[in-house]
Short mmCIF file of C-alpha atoms in Angstrom, two decimals:
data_model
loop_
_atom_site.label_atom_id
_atom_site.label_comp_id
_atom_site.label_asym_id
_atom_site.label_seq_id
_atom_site.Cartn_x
_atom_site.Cartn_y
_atom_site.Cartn_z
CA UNK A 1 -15.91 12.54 -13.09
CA UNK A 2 -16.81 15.80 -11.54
CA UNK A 3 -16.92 14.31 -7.55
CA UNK A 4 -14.77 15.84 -4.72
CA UNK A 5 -12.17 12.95 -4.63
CA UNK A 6 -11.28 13.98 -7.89
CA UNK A 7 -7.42 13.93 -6.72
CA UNK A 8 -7.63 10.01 -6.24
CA UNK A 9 -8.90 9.14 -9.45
CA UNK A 10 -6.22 11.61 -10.97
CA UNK A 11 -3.55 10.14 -8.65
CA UNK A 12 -4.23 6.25 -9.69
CA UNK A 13 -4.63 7.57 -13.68
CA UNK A 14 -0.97 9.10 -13.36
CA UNK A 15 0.84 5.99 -11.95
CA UNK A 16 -1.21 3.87 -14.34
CA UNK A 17 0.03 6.20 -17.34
CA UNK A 18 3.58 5.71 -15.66
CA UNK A 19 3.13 1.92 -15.78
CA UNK A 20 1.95 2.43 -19.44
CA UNK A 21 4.81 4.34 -20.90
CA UNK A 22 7.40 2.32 -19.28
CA UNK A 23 6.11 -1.02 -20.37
CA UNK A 24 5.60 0.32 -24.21
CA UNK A 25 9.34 1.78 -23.88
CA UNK A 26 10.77 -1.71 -22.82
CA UNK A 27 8.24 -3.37 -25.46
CA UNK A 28 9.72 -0.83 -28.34
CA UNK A 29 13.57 -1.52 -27.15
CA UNK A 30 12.95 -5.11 -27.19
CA UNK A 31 11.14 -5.63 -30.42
CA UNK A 32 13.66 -3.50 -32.34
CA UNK A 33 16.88 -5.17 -30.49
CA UNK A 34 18.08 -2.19 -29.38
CA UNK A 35 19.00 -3.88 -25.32
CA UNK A 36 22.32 -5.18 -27.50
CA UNK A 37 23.44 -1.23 -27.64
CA UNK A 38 22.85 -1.33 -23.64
CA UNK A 39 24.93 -2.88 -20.88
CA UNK A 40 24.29 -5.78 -19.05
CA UNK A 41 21.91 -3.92 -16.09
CA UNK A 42 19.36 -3.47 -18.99
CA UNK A 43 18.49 -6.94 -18.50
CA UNK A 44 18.07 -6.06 -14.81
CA UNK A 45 15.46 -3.10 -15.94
CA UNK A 46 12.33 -4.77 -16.67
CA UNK A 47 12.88 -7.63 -14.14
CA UNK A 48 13.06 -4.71 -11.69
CA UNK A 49 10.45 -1.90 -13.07
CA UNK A 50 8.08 -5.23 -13.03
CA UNK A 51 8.32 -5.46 -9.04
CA UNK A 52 7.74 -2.02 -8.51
CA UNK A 53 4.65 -1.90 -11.29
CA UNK A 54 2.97 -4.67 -9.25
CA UNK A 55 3.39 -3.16 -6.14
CA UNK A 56 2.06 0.07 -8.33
CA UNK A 57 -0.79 -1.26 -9.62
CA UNK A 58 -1.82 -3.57 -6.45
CA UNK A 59 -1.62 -0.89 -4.27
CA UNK A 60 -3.73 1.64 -6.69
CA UNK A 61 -6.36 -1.03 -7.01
CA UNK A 62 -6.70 -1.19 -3.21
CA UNK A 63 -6.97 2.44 -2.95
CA UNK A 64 -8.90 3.20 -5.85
CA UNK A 65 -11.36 0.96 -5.38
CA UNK A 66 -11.92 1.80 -1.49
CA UNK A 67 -11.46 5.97 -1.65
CA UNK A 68 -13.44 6.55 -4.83
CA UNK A 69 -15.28 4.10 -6.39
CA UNK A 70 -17.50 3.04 -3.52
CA UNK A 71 -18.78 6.45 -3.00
CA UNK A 72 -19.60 6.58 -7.13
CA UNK A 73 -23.47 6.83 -7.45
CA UNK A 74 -24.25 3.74 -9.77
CA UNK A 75 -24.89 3.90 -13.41
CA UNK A 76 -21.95 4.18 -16.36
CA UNK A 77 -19.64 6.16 -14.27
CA UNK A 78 -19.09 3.48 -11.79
CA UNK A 79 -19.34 0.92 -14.05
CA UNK A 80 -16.32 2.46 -15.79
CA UNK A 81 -14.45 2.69 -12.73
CA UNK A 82 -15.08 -0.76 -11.53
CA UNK A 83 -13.11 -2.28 -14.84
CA UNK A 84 -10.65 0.20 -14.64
CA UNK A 85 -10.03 -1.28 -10.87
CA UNK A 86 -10.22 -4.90 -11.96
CA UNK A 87 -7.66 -4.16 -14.85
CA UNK A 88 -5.26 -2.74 -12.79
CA UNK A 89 -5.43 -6.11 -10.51
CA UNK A 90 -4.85 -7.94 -14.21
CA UNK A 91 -2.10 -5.80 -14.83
CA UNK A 92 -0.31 -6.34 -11.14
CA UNK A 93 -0.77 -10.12 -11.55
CA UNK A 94 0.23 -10.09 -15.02
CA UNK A 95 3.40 -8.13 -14.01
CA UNK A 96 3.79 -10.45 -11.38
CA UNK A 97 4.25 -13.09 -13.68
CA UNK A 98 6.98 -10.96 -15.64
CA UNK A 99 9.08 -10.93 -12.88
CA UNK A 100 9.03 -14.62 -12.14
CA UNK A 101 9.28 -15.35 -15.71
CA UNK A 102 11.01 -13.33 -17.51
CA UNK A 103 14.59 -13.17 -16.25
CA UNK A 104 14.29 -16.98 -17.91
CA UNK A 105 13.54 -15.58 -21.18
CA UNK A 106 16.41 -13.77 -21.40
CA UNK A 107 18.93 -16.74 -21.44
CA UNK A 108 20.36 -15.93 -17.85
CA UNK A 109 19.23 -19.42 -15.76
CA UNK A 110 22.89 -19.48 -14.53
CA UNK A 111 23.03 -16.00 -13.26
CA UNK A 112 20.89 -15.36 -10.42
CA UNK A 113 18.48 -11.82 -11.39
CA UNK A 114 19.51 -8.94 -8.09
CA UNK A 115 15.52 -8.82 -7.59
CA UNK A 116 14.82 -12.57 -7.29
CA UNK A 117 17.52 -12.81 -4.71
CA UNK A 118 16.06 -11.79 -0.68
CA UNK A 119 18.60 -8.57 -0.28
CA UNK A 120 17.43 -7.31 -4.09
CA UNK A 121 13.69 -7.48 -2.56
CA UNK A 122 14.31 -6.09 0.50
CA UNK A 123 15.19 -2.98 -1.93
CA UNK A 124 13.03 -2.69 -3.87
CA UNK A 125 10.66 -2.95 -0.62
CA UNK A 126 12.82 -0.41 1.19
CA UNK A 127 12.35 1.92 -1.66
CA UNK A 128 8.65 1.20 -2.35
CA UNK A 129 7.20 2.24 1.21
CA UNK A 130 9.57 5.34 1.36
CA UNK A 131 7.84 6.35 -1.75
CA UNK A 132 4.55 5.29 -0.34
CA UNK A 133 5.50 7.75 2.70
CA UNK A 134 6.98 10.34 0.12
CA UNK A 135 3.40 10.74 -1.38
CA UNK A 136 1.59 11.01 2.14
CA UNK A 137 4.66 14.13 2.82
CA UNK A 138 3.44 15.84 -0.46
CA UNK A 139 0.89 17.36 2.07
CA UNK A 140 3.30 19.79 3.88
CA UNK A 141 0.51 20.89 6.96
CA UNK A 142 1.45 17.49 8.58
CA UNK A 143 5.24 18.12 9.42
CA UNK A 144 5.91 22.00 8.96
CA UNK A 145 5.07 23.22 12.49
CA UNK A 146 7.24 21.02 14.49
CA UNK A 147 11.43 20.61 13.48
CA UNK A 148 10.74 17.10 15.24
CA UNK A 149 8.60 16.21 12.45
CA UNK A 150 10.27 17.86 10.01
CA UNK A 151 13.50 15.62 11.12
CA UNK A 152 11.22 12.76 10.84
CA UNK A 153 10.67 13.78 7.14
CA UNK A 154 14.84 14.28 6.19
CA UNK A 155 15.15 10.31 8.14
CA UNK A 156 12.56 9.09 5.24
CA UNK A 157 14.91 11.20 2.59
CA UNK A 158 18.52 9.99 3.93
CA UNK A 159 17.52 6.56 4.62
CA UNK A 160 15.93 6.52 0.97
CA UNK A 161 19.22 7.75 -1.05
CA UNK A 162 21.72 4.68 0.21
CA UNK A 163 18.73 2.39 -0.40
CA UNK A 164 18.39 3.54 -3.87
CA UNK A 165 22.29 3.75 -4.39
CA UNK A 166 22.97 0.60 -3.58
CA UNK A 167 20.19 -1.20 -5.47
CA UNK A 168 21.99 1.02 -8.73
CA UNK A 169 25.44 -0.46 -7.85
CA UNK A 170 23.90 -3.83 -7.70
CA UNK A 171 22.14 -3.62 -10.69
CA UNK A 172 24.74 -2.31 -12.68
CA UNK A 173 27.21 -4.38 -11.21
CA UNK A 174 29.38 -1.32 -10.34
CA UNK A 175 29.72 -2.45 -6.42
CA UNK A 176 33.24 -3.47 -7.22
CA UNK A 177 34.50 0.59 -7.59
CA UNK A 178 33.87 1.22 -3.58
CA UNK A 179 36.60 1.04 -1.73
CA UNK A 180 35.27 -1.51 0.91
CA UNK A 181 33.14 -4.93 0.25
CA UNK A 182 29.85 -4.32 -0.72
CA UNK A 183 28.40 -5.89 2.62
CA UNK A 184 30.11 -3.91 4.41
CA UNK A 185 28.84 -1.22 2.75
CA UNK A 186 25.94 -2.49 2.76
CA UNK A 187 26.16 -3.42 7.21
CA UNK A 188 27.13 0.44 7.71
CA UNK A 189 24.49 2.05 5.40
CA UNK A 190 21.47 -0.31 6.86
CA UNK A 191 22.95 0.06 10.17
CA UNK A 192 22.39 4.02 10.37
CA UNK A 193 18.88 3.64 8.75
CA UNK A 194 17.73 1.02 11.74
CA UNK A 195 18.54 3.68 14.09
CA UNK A 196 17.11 6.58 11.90
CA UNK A 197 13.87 4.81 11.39
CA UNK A 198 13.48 4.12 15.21
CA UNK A 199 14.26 7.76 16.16
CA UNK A 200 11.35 8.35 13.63
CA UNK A 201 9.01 5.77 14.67
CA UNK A 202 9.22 7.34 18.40
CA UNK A 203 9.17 10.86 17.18
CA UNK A 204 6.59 10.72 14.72
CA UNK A 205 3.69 9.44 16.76
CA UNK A 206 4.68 11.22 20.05
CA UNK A 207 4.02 14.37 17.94
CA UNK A 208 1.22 13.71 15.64
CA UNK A 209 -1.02 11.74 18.32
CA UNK A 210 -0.34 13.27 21.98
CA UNK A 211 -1.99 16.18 22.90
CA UNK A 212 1.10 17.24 25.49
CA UNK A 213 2.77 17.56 22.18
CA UNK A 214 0.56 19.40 19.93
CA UNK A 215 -0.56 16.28 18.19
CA UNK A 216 -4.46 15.09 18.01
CA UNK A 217 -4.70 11.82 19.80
CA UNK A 218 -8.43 10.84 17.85
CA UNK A 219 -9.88 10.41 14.69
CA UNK A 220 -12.55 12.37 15.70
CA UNK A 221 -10.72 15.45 16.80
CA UNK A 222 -9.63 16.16 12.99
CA UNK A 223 -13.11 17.76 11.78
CA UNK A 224 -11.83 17.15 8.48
CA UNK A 225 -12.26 13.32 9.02
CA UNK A 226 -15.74 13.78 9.01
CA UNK A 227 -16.17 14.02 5.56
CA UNK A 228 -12.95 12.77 3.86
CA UNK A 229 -11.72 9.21 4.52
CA UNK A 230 -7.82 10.73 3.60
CA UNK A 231 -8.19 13.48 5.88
CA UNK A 232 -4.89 14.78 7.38
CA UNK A 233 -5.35 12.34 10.81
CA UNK A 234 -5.88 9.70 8.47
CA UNK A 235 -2.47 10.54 6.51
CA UNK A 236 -0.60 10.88 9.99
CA UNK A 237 -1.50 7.42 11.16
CA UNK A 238 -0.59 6.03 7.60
CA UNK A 239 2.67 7.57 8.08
CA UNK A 240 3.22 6.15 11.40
CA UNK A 241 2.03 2.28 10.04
CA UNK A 242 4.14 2.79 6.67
CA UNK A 243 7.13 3.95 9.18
CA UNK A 244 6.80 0.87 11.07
CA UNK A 245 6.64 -1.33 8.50
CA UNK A 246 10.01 -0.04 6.50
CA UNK A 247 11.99 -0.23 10.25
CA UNK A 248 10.77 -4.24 10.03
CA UNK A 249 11.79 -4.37 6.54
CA UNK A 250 15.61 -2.40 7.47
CA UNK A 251 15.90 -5.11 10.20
CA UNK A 252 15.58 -7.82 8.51
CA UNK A 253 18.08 -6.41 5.55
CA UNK A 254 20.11 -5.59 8.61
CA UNK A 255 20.43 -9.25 9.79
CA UNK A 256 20.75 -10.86 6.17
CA UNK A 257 23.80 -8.96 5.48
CA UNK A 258 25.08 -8.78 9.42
CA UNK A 259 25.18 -12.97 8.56
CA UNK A 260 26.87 -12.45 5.34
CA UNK A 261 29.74 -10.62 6.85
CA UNK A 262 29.98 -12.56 9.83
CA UNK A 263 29.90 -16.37 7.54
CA UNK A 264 31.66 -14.49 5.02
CA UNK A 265 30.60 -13.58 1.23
CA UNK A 266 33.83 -14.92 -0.81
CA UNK A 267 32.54 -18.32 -1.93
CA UNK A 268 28.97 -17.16 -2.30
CA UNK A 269 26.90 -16.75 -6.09
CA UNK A 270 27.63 -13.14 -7.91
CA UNK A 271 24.43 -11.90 -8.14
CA UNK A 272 23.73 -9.62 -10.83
#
């Protein structure tokens, strides 16, 4: 729309084309029957790609609506932008209601769906905010100049693979080829990312907000803030909340399956 925060607006029309062509892939596979040439996780696909397209498209409206479209001049232009923001909070409720509803569509009411269960959510969770943090990163001045930061950065990365590996395993119902029970696997792998995201949550701040470290303790100090709401102070401090958040979300993974391995897991549901 020819306006300096051109980059949000082309941001939040690249994960809404994302949410586009996935949805008319599983839409096309479904009408023509072709999830019978697939194995069971296909089922597991949409359930899942719906979570992470409402937490898409909520999160998009939120920062569409507040980064660009209030500082549109009024007239067509903003008018345009305004229903583009209140269809992308149609499309994360409406997705929403996929993934309550449509695990029951597929015949499965005796099999409990990975992502309706509280470990499958803390995944997909896990996974969401390190992506969240992933896009902040893409901007390389914040971490660069300091290997404290930059270790900061490889935590987000390590702690991100396992996450992601064990949601595939779940989903694909492959946890049965490791050589130990899956929550133990599970216990170890959360374990290391508890401590990993704490060593970040310390590091990251000390360095990014205290001026005995290099970092710029105030809003103010970052003359870029003065015009640009996601200046690079702005992206620091979203790091450090996003950080935060993800070590809650680990910890309470961590205690779930620290309770499954202490009760023990052999007479509980297979989830798939």
């Amino acid at each position: 729309m020819g306006i300096w925060r051109g980059n949000i607006g082309n941001w939040s029309i690249s994960l809404w084309g994302f949410c586009f062509a996935v949805t008319l892939m599983i839409v096309t596979v479904e009408y023509f029957n072709f999830e019978s040439r697939f194995p069971f996780f296909w089922y597991n696909l949409p359930v899942t790609y719906a979570c992470y397209a409402t937490l898409l498209c909520l999160l998009t409206s939120i920062i569409y609506s507040t980064i660009y479209v209030r500082f549109l001049p009024d007239g067509p232009l903003w008018d345009r932008a305004m229903a583009a923001n209140a269809l992308s909070c149609v499309a994360s409720v409406l997705y929403g209601i996929d993934v309550a509803f449509v695990w029951n569509y597929y015949g499965f009411e005796e099999i409990t769906c990975y992502v309706h269960t509280l470990p499958g959510l803390l995944k997909v969770l896990e996974t969401f905010v390190a992506g969240v943090i992933f896009a902040f990163l893409s901007n390389t001045s914040l971490y660069l100049h300091q290997p404290a930061l930059e270790w900061c950065v490889a935590v987000y990365s390590i702690c991100f693979i396992p996450a992601a590996l064990a949601m595939l395993l779940k989903l694909g119902d492959w946890e049965n080829i490791l050589p130990v029970p899956f929550p133990i696997f599970q216990l170890g792998l959360i374990m290391l990312s508890v401590l990993f995201y704490i060593s970040a949550l310390v590091l990251w701040p000390l360095y990014q907000f205290y001026e005995e470290f290099g970092g710029q303790p105030q809003w103010s100090s970052d003359i870029s803030c003065i015009d640009d709401l996601m200046c690079s102070w702005i992206q620091r401090l979203a790091v450090a909340i996003l950080t935060a958040i993800n070590l809650l979300i680990y910890v309470a993974d961590f205690v779930y399956w620290a309770c499954q391995v202490s009760i023990g897991t052999e007479d509980q549901p297979r989830d798939f």
